[in-house]
Tab-separated table of C-alpha atoms (C1' of nucleotides) in Angstrom:
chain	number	residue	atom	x	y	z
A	166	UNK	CA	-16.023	-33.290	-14.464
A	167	UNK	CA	-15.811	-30.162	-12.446
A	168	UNK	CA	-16.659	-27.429	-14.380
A	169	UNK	CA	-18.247	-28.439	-18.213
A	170	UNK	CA	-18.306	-26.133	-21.322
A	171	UNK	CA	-21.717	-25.142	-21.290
A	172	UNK	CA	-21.703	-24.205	-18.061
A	173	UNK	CA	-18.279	-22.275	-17.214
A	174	UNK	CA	-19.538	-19.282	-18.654
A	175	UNK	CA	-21.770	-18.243	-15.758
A	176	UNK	CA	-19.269	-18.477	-12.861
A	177	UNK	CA	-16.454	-17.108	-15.275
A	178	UNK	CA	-19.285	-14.046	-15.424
A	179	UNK	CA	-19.437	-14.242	-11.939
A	180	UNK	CA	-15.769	-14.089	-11.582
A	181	UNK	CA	-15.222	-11.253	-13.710
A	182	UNK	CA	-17.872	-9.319	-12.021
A	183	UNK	CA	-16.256	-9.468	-8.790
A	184	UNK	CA	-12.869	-8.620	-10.391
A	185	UNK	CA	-14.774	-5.326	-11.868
A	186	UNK	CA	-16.314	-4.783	-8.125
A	187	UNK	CA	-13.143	-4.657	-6.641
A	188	UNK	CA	-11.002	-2.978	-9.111
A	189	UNK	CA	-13.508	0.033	-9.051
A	190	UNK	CA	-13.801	-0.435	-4.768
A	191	UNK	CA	-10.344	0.027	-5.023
A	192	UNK	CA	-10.600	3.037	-6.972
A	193	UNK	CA	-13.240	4.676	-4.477
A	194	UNK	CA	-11.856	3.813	-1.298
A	195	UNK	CA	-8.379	3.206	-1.367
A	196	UNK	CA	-6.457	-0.061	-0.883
A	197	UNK	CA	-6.717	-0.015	3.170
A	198	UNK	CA	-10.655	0.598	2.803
A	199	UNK	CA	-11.244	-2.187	0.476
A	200	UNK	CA	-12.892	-5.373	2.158
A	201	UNK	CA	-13.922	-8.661	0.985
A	202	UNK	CA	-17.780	-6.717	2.166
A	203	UNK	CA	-17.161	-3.969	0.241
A	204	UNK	CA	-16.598	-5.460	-2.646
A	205	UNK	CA	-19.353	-7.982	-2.280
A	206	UNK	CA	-21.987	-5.257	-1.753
A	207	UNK	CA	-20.454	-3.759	-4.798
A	208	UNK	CA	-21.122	-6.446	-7.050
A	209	UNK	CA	-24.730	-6.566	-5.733
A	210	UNK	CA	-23.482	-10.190	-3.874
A	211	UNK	CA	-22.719	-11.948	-0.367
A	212	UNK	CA	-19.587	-11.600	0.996
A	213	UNK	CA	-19.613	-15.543	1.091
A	214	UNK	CA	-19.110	-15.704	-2.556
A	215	UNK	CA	-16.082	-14.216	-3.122
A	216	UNK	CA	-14.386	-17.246	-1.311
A	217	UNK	CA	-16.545	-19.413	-3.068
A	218	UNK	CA	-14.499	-18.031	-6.137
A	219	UNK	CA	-11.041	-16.877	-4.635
A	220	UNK	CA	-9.246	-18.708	-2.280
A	221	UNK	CA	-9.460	-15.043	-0.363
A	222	UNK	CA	-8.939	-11.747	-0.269
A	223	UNK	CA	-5.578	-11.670	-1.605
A	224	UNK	CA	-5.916	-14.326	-4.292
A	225	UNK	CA	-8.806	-11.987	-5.706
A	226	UNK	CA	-6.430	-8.756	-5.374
A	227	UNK	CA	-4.034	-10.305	-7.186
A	228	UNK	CA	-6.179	-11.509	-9.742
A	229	UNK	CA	-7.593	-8.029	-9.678
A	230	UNK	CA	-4.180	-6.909	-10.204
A	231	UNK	CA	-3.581	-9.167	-13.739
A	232	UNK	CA	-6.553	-8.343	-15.075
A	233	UNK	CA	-5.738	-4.633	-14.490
A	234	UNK	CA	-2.448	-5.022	-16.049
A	235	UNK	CA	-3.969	-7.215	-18.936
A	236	UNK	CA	-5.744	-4.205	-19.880
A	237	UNK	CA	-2.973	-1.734	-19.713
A	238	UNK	CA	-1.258	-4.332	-21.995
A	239	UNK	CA	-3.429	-4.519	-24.445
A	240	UNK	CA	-4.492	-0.873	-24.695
A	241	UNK	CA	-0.382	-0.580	-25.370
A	242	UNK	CA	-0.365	-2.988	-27.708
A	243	UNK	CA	-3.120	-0.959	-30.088
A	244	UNK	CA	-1.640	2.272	-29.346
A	245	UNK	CA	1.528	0.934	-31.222
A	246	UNK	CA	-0.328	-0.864	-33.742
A	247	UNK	CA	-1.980	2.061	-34.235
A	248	UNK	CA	1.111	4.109	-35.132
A	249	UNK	CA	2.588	2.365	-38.148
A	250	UNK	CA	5.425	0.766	-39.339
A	251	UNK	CA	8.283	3.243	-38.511
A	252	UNK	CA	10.241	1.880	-35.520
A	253	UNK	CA	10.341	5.133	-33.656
A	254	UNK	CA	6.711	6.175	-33.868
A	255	UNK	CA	5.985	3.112	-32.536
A	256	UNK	CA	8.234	3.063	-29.351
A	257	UNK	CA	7.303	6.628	-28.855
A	258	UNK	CA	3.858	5.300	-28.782
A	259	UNK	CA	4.129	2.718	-26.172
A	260	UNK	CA	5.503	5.513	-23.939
A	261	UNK	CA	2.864	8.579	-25.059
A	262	UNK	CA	0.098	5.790	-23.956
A	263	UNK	CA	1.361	4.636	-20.752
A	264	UNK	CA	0.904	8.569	-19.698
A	265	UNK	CA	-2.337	9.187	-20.871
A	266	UNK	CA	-5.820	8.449	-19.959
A	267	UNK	CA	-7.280	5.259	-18.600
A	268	UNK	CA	-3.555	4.027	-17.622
A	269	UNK	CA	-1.927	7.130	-15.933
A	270	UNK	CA	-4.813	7.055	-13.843
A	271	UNK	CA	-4.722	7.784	-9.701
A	272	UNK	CA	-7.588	5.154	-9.718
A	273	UNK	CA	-5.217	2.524	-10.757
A	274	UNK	CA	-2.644	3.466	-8.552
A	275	UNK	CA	-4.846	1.483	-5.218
A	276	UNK	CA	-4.591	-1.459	-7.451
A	277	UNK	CA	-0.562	-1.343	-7.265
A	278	UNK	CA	-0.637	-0.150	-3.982
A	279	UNK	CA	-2.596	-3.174	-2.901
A	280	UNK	CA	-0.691	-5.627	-4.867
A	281	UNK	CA	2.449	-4.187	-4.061
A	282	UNK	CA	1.454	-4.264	-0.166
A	283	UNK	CA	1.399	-8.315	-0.256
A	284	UNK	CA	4.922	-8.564	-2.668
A	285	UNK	CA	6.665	-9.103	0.313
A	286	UNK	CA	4.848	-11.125	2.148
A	287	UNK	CA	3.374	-13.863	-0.440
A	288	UNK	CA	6.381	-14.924	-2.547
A	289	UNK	CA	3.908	-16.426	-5.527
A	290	UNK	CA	3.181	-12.881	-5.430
A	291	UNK	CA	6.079	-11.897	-5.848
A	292	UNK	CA	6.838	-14.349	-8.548
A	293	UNK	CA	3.814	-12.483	-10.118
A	294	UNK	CA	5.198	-9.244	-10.089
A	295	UNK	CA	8.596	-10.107	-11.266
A	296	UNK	CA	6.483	-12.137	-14.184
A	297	UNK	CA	4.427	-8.180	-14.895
A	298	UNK	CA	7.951	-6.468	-14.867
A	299	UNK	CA	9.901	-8.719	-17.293
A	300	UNK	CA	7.097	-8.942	-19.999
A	301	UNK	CA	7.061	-5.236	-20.029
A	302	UNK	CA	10.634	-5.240	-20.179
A	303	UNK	CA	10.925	-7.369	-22.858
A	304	UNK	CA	8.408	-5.783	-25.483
A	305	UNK	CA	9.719	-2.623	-24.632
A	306	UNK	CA	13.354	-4.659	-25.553
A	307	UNK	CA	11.432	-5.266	-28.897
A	308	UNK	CA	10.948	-1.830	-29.720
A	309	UNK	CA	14.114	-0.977	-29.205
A	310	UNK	CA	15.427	-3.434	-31.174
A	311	UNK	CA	13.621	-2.405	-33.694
A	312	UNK	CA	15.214	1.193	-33.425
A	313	UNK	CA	18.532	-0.208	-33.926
A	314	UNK	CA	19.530	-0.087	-29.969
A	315	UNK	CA	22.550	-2.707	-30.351
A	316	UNK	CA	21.822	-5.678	-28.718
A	317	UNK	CA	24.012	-5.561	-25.919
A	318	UNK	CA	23.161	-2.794	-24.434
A	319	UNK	CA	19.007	-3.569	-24.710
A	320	UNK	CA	19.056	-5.255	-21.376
A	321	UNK	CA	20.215	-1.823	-19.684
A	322	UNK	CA	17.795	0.529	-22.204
A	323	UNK	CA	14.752	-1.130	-21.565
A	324	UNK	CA	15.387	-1.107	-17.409
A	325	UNK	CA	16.011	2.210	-17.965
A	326	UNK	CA	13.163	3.376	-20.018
A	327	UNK	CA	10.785	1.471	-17.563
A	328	UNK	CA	12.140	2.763	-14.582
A	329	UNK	CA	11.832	6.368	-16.260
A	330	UNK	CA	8.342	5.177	-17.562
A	331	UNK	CA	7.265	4.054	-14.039
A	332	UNK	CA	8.746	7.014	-12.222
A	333	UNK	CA	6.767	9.057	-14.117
A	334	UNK	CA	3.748	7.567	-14.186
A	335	UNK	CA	3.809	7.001	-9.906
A	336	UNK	CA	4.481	10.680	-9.902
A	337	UNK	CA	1.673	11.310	-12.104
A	338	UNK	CA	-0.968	9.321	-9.857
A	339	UNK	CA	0.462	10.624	-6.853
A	340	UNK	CA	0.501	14.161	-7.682
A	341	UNK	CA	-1.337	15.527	-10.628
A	342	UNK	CA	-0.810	18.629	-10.068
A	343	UNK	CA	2.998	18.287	-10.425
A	344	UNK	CA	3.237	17.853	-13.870
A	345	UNK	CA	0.794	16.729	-16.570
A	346	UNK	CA	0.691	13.927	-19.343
A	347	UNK	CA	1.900	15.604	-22.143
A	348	UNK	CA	5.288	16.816	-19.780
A	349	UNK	CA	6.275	13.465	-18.786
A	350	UNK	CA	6.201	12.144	-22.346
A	351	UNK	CA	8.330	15.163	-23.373
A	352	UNK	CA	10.740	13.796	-21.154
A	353	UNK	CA	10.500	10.302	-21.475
A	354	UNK	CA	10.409	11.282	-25.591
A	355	UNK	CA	14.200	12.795	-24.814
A	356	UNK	CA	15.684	10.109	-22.962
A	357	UNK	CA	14.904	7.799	-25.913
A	358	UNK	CA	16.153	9.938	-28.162
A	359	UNK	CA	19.190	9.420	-26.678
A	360	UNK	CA	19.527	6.272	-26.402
A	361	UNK	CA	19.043	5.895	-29.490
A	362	UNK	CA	21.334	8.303	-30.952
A	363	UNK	CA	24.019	7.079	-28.577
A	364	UNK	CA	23.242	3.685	-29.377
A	365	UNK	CA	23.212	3.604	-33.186
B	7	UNK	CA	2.699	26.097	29.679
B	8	UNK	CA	1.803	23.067	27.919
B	9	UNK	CA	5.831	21.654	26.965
B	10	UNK	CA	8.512	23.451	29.428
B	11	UNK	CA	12.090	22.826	27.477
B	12	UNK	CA	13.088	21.029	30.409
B	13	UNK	CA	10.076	18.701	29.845
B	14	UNK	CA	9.816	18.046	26.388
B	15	UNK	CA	13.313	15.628	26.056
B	16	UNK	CA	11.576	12.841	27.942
B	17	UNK	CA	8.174	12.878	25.605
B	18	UNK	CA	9.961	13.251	22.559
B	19	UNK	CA	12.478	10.334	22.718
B	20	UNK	CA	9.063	8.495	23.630
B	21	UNK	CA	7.699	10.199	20.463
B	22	UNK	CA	11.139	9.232	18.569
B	23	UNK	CA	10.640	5.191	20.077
B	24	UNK	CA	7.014	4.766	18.741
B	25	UNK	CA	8.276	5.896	15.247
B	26	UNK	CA	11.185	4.027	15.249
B	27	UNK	CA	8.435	1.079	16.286
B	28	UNK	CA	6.742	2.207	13.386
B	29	UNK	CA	9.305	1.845	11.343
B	30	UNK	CA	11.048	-2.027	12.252
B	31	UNK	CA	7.174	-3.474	12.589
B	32	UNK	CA	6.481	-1.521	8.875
B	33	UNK	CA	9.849	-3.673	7.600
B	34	UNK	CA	8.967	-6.921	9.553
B	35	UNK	CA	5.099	-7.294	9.010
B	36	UNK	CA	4.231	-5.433	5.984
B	37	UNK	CA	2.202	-2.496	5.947
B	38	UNK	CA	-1.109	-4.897	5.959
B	39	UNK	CA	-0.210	-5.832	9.355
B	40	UNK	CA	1.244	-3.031	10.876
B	41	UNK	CA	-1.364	-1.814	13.639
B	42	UNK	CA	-1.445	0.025	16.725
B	43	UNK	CA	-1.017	-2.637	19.265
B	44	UNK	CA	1.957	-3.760	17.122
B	45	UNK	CA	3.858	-0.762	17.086
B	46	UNK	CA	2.836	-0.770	20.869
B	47	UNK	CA	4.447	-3.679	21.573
B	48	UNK	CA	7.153	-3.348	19.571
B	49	UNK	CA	8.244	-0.352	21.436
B	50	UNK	CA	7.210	-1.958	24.820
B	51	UNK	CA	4.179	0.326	26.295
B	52	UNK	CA	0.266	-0.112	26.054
B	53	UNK	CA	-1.484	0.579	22.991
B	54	UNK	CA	-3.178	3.577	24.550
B	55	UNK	CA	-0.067	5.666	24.973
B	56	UNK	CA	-0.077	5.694	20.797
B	57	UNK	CA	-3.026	7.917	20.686
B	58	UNK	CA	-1.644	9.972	23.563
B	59	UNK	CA	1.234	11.218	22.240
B	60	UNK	CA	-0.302	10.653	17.973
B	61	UNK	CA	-3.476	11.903	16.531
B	62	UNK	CA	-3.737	8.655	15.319
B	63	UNK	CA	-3.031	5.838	13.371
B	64	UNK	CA	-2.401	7.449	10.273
B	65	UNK	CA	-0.556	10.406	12.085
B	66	UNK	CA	1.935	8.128	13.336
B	67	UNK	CA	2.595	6.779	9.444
B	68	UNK	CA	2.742	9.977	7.933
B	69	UNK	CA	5.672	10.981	10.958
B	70	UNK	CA	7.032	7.894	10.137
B	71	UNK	CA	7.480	8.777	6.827
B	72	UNK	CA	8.370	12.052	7.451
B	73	UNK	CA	11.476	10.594	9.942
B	74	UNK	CA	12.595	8.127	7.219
B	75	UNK	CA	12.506	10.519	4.591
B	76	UNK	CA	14.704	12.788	6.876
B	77	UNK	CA	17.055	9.928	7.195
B	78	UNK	CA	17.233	9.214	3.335
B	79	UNK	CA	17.643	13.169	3.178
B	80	UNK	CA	20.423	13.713	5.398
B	81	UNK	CA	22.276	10.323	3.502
B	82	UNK	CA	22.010	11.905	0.603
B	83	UNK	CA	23.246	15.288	1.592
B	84	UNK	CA	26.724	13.441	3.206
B	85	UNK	CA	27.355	11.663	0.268
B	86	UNK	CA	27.761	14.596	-1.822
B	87	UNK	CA	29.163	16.341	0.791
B	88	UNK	CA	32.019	13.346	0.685
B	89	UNK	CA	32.078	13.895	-3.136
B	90	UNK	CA	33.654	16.995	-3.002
B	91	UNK	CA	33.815	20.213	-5.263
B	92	UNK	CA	33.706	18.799	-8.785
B	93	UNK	CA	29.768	18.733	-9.541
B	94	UNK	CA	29.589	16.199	-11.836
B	95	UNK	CA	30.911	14.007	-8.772
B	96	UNK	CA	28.751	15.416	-6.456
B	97	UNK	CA	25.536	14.925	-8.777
B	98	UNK	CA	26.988	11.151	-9.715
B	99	UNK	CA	27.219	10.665	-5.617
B	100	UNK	CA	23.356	11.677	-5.127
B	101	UNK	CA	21.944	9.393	-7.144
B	102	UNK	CA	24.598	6.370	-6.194
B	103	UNK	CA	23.950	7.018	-2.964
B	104	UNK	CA	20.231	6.389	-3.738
B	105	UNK	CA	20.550	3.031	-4.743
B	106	UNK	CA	22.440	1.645	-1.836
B	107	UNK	CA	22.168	0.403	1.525
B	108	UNK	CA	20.357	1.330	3.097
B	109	UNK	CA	18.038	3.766	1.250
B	110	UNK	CA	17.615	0.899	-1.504
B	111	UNK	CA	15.947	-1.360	0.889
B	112	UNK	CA	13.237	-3.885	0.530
B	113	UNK	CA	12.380	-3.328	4.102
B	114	UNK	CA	11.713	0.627	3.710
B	115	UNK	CA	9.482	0.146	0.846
B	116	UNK	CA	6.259	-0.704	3.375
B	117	UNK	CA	7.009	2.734	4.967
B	118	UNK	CA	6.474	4.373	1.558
B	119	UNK	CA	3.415	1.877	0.542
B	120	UNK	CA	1.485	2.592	3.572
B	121	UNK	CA	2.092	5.932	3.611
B	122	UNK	CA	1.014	6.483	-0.367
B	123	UNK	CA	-2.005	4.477	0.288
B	124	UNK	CA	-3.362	7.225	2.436
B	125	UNK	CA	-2.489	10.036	0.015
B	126	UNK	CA	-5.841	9.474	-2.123
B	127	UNK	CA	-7.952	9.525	0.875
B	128	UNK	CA	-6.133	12.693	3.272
B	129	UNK	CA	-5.457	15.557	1.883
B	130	UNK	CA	-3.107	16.447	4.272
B	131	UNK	CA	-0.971	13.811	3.368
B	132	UNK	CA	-1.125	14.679	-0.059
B	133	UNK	CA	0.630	17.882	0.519
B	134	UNK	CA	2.872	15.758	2.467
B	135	UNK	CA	3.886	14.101	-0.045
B	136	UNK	CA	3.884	17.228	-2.510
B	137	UNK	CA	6.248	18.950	-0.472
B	138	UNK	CA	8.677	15.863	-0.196
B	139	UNK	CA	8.322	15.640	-4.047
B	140	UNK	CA	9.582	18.749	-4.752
B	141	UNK	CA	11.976	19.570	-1.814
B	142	UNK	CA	13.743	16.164	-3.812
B	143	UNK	CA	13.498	18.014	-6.799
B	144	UNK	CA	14.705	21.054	-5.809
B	145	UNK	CA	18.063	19.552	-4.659
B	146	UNK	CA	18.541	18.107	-8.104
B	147	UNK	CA	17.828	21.059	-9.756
B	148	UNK	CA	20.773	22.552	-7.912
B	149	UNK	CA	23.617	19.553	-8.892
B	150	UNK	CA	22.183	19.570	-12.112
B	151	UNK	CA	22.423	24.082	-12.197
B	152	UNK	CA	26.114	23.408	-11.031
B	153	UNK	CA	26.733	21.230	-13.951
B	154	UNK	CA	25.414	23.314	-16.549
B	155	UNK	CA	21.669	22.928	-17.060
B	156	UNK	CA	20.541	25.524	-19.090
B	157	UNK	CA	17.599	27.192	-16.470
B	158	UNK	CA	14.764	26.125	-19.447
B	159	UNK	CA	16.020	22.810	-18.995
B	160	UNK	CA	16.268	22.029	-15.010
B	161	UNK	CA	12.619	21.255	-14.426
B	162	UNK	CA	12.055	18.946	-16.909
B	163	UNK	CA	16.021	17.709	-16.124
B	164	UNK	CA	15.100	17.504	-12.976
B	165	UNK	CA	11.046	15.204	-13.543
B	166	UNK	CA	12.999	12.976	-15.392
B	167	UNK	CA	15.943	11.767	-13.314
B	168	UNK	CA	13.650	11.637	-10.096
B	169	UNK	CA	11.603	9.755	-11.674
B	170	UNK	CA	13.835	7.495	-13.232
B	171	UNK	CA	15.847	7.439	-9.545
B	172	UNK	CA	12.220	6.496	-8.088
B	173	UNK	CA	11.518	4.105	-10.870
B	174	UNK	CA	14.900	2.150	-10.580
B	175	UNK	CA	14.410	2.449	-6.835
B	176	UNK	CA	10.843	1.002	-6.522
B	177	UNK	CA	11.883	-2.212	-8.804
B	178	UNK	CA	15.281	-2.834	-6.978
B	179	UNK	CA	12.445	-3.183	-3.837
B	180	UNK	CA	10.198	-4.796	-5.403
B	181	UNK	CA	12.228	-7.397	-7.260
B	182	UNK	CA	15.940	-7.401	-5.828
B	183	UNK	CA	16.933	-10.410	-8.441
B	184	UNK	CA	16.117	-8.486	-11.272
B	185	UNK	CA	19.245	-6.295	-11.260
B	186	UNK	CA	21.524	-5.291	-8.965
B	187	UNK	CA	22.424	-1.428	-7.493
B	188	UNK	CA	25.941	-1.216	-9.691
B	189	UNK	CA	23.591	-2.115	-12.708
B	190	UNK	CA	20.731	0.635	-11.723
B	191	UNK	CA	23.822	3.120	-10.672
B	192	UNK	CA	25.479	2.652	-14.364
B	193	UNK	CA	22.041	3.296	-16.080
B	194	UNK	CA	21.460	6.380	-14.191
B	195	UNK	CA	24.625	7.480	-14.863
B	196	UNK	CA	24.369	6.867	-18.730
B	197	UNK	CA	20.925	9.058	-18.353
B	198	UNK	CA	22.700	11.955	-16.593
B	199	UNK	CA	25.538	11.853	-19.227
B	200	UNK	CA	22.929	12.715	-21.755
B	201	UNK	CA	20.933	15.230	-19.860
B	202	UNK	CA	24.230	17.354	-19.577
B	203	UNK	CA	26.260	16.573	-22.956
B	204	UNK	CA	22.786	17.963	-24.802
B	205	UNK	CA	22.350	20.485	-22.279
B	206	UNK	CA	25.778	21.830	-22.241
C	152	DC	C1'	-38.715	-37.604	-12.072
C	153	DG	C1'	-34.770	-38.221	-8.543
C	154	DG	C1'	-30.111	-37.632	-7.360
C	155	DT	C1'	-26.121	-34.930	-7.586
C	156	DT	C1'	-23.468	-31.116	-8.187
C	157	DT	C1'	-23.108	-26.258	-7.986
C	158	DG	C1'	-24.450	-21.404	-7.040
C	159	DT	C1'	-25.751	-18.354	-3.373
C	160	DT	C1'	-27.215	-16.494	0.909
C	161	DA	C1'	-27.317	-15.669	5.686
C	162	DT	C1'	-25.202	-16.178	9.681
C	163	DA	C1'	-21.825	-17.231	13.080
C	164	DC	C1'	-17.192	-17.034	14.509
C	165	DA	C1'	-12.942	-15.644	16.461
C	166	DA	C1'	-9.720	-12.237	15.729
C	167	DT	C1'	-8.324	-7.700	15.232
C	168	DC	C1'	-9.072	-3.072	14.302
C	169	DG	C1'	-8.710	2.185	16.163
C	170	DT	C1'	-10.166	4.837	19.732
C	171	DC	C1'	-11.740	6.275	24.067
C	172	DC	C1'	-11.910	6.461	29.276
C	173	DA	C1'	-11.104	5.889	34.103
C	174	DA	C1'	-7.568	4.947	37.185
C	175	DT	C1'	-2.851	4.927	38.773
C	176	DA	C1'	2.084	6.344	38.812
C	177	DA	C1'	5.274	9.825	38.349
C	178	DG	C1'	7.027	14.024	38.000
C	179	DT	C1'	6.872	19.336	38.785
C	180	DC	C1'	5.951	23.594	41.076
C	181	DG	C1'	4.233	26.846	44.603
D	244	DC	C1'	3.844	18.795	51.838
D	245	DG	C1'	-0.197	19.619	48.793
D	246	DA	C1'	-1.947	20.907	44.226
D	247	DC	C1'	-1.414	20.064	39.688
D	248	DT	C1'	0.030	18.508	35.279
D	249	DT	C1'	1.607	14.819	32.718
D	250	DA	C1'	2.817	9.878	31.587
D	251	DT	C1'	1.148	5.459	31.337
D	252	DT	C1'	-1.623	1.546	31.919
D	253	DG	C1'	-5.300	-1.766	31.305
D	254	DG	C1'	-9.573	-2.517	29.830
D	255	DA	C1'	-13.714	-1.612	27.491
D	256	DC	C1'	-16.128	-0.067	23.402
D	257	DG	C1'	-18.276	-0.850	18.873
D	258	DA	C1'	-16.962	-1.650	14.334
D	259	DT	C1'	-14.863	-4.371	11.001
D	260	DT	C1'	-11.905	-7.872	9.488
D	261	DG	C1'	-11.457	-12.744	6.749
D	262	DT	C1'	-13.261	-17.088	6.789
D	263	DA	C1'	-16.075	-21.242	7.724
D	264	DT	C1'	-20.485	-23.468	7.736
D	265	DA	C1'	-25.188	-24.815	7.286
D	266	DA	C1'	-29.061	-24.182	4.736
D	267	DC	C1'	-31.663	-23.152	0.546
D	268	DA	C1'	-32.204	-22.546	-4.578
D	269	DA	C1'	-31.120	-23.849	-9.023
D	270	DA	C1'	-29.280	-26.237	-12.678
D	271	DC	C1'	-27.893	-30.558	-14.668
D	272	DC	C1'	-27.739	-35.554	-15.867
D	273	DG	C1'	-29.247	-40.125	-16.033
DNA sequence: CGGTTTGTTATACAATCGTCCAATAAGTCG
DNA sequence: CGACTTATTGGACGATTGTATAACAAACCG
């Protein structure tokens, strides 16, 4: 057996820690300054061990990257449980939360930027992006569903909404200044309005 | 005299090779492997002569991005110049133009990634990027002004379809099997039907 | 306890990085 | 032509890259 019950726990640990190390090297240095080293001394490890665990550098990026977008996931998926039954507080939710604090965050931008560096390169990467962008496609298809957005024109309102979503939020990490949170939902708040109204 | 007029033709078409360099090694390699003594040899002369006529690396990039934004600029510009008078044409033909060959193009986005992975780091670059932000803007705000934006209305207008432009632009990159340019074109269009019916 | 697997480190490796410098070629001007 | 500025090269520099490996520590099982 390679890797029994009672004992998975510790490297899975292990794992995660050096996930955490370089998600926050990431944040502190940038993509291009973030080395297997750095992110070794930042777990308090040898550089060895992260291809002990990884199968290198870009394997643990892109793990990085999932576990990134796991969270951003999830801390969607409570901000529209969090808002109720009505079918348009919760949409507006999912959009209000992917602007504000941790997700609309320049921090997490290196994490894209890195990812998004090896999408053309590394095709299961790329398989792994396309993967991220249809599951966020199709819960935000769900919401609109549920907000009476007929169903042949969901394909085109949920592209929309996440290109208008992503826009945004790029924009937002690249220059805060520009704008702020509570602008870009404003925005993003009218363009569902009407597609909704246009669509019911 | 440091650059006599009659002088400066020869150094600048060198200056204009390197970034072109810049630019087929950024499409061909990725921006992970775009270096120096790539772009050198790319453009056939010694990796010295880089840092002769370039601060630097990241000097080169941001000119680089600078050139190719021109480019995407001036594309831009002569398709609504071909549009003609009717403004509603002429705002449809700026953001069609935006999602076609060869501004929509998997092979510019590693020009844009490695130049937004030094924004965090340089603020120099940062402003860079501020001032290509909003020039953008600014030229929407005008096709949108022409067809009947209420003023209160044109920056916000304006934030959204850029970013929903950007957004649809980034994924067509990223993913090019997802959906196609026509589709991204009719969604934008749908958007900028809305912005101007409740504006108007 | 002994044998085996696994976690972990330290180090070595070849490759590549960006930058700098001395030397040469070429062009320009008095 | 001679003085001078510029263009360009090739090589060296130290730093850093990702990865492989050998050794040591620790945990586990029979």
């Amino acid at each position: 057996m390679k890797a029994p019950a009672y004992r998975r726990s510790v490297p899975d640990a292990r794992r995660r820690s050096l996930i955490e190390a370089c998600m926050r090297v990431l944040a502190r240095e940038g993509a291009t300054r973030t080395s297997v080293r750095a992110i070794a001394a930042e777990a308090g490890v040898s550089a060895g061990l992260v291809n002990h665990y990884f199968e290198g550098v870009d394997a643990l990026v892109a793990e990085t990257y999932a576990e990134t977008d796991r969270l951003v996931t999830d801390r969607l998926a409570e901000a529209v449980a969090a808002a109720g039954p009505d079918p348009r507080d919760r949409l507006a939710a999912f959009v209000t939360g992917s602007f504000a604090a941790p997700i609309a965050n320049p921090d997490l931008l290196a994490t894209w930027i890195a990812f998004w560096s090896l999408v053309s390169a590394r095709p299961e990467i790329a398989a792994q992006h396309e993967a991220h962008y249809c599951a966020f496609r199709a819960r935000l298809e769900e919401l609109l569903a549920a907000c009476g957005v007929p169903a042949d024109r969901l394909r085109s309102a949920a592209i929309g909404v996440t290109a208008l979503v992503d826009g945004l939020w790029l924009e937002l990490c690249l220059s805060p200044g520009q704008f702020d949170p509570a602008e870009a939902d404003a925005i993003a708040r009218r363009f569902l309005d009407a597609i909704i109204a246009s669509g019911g």
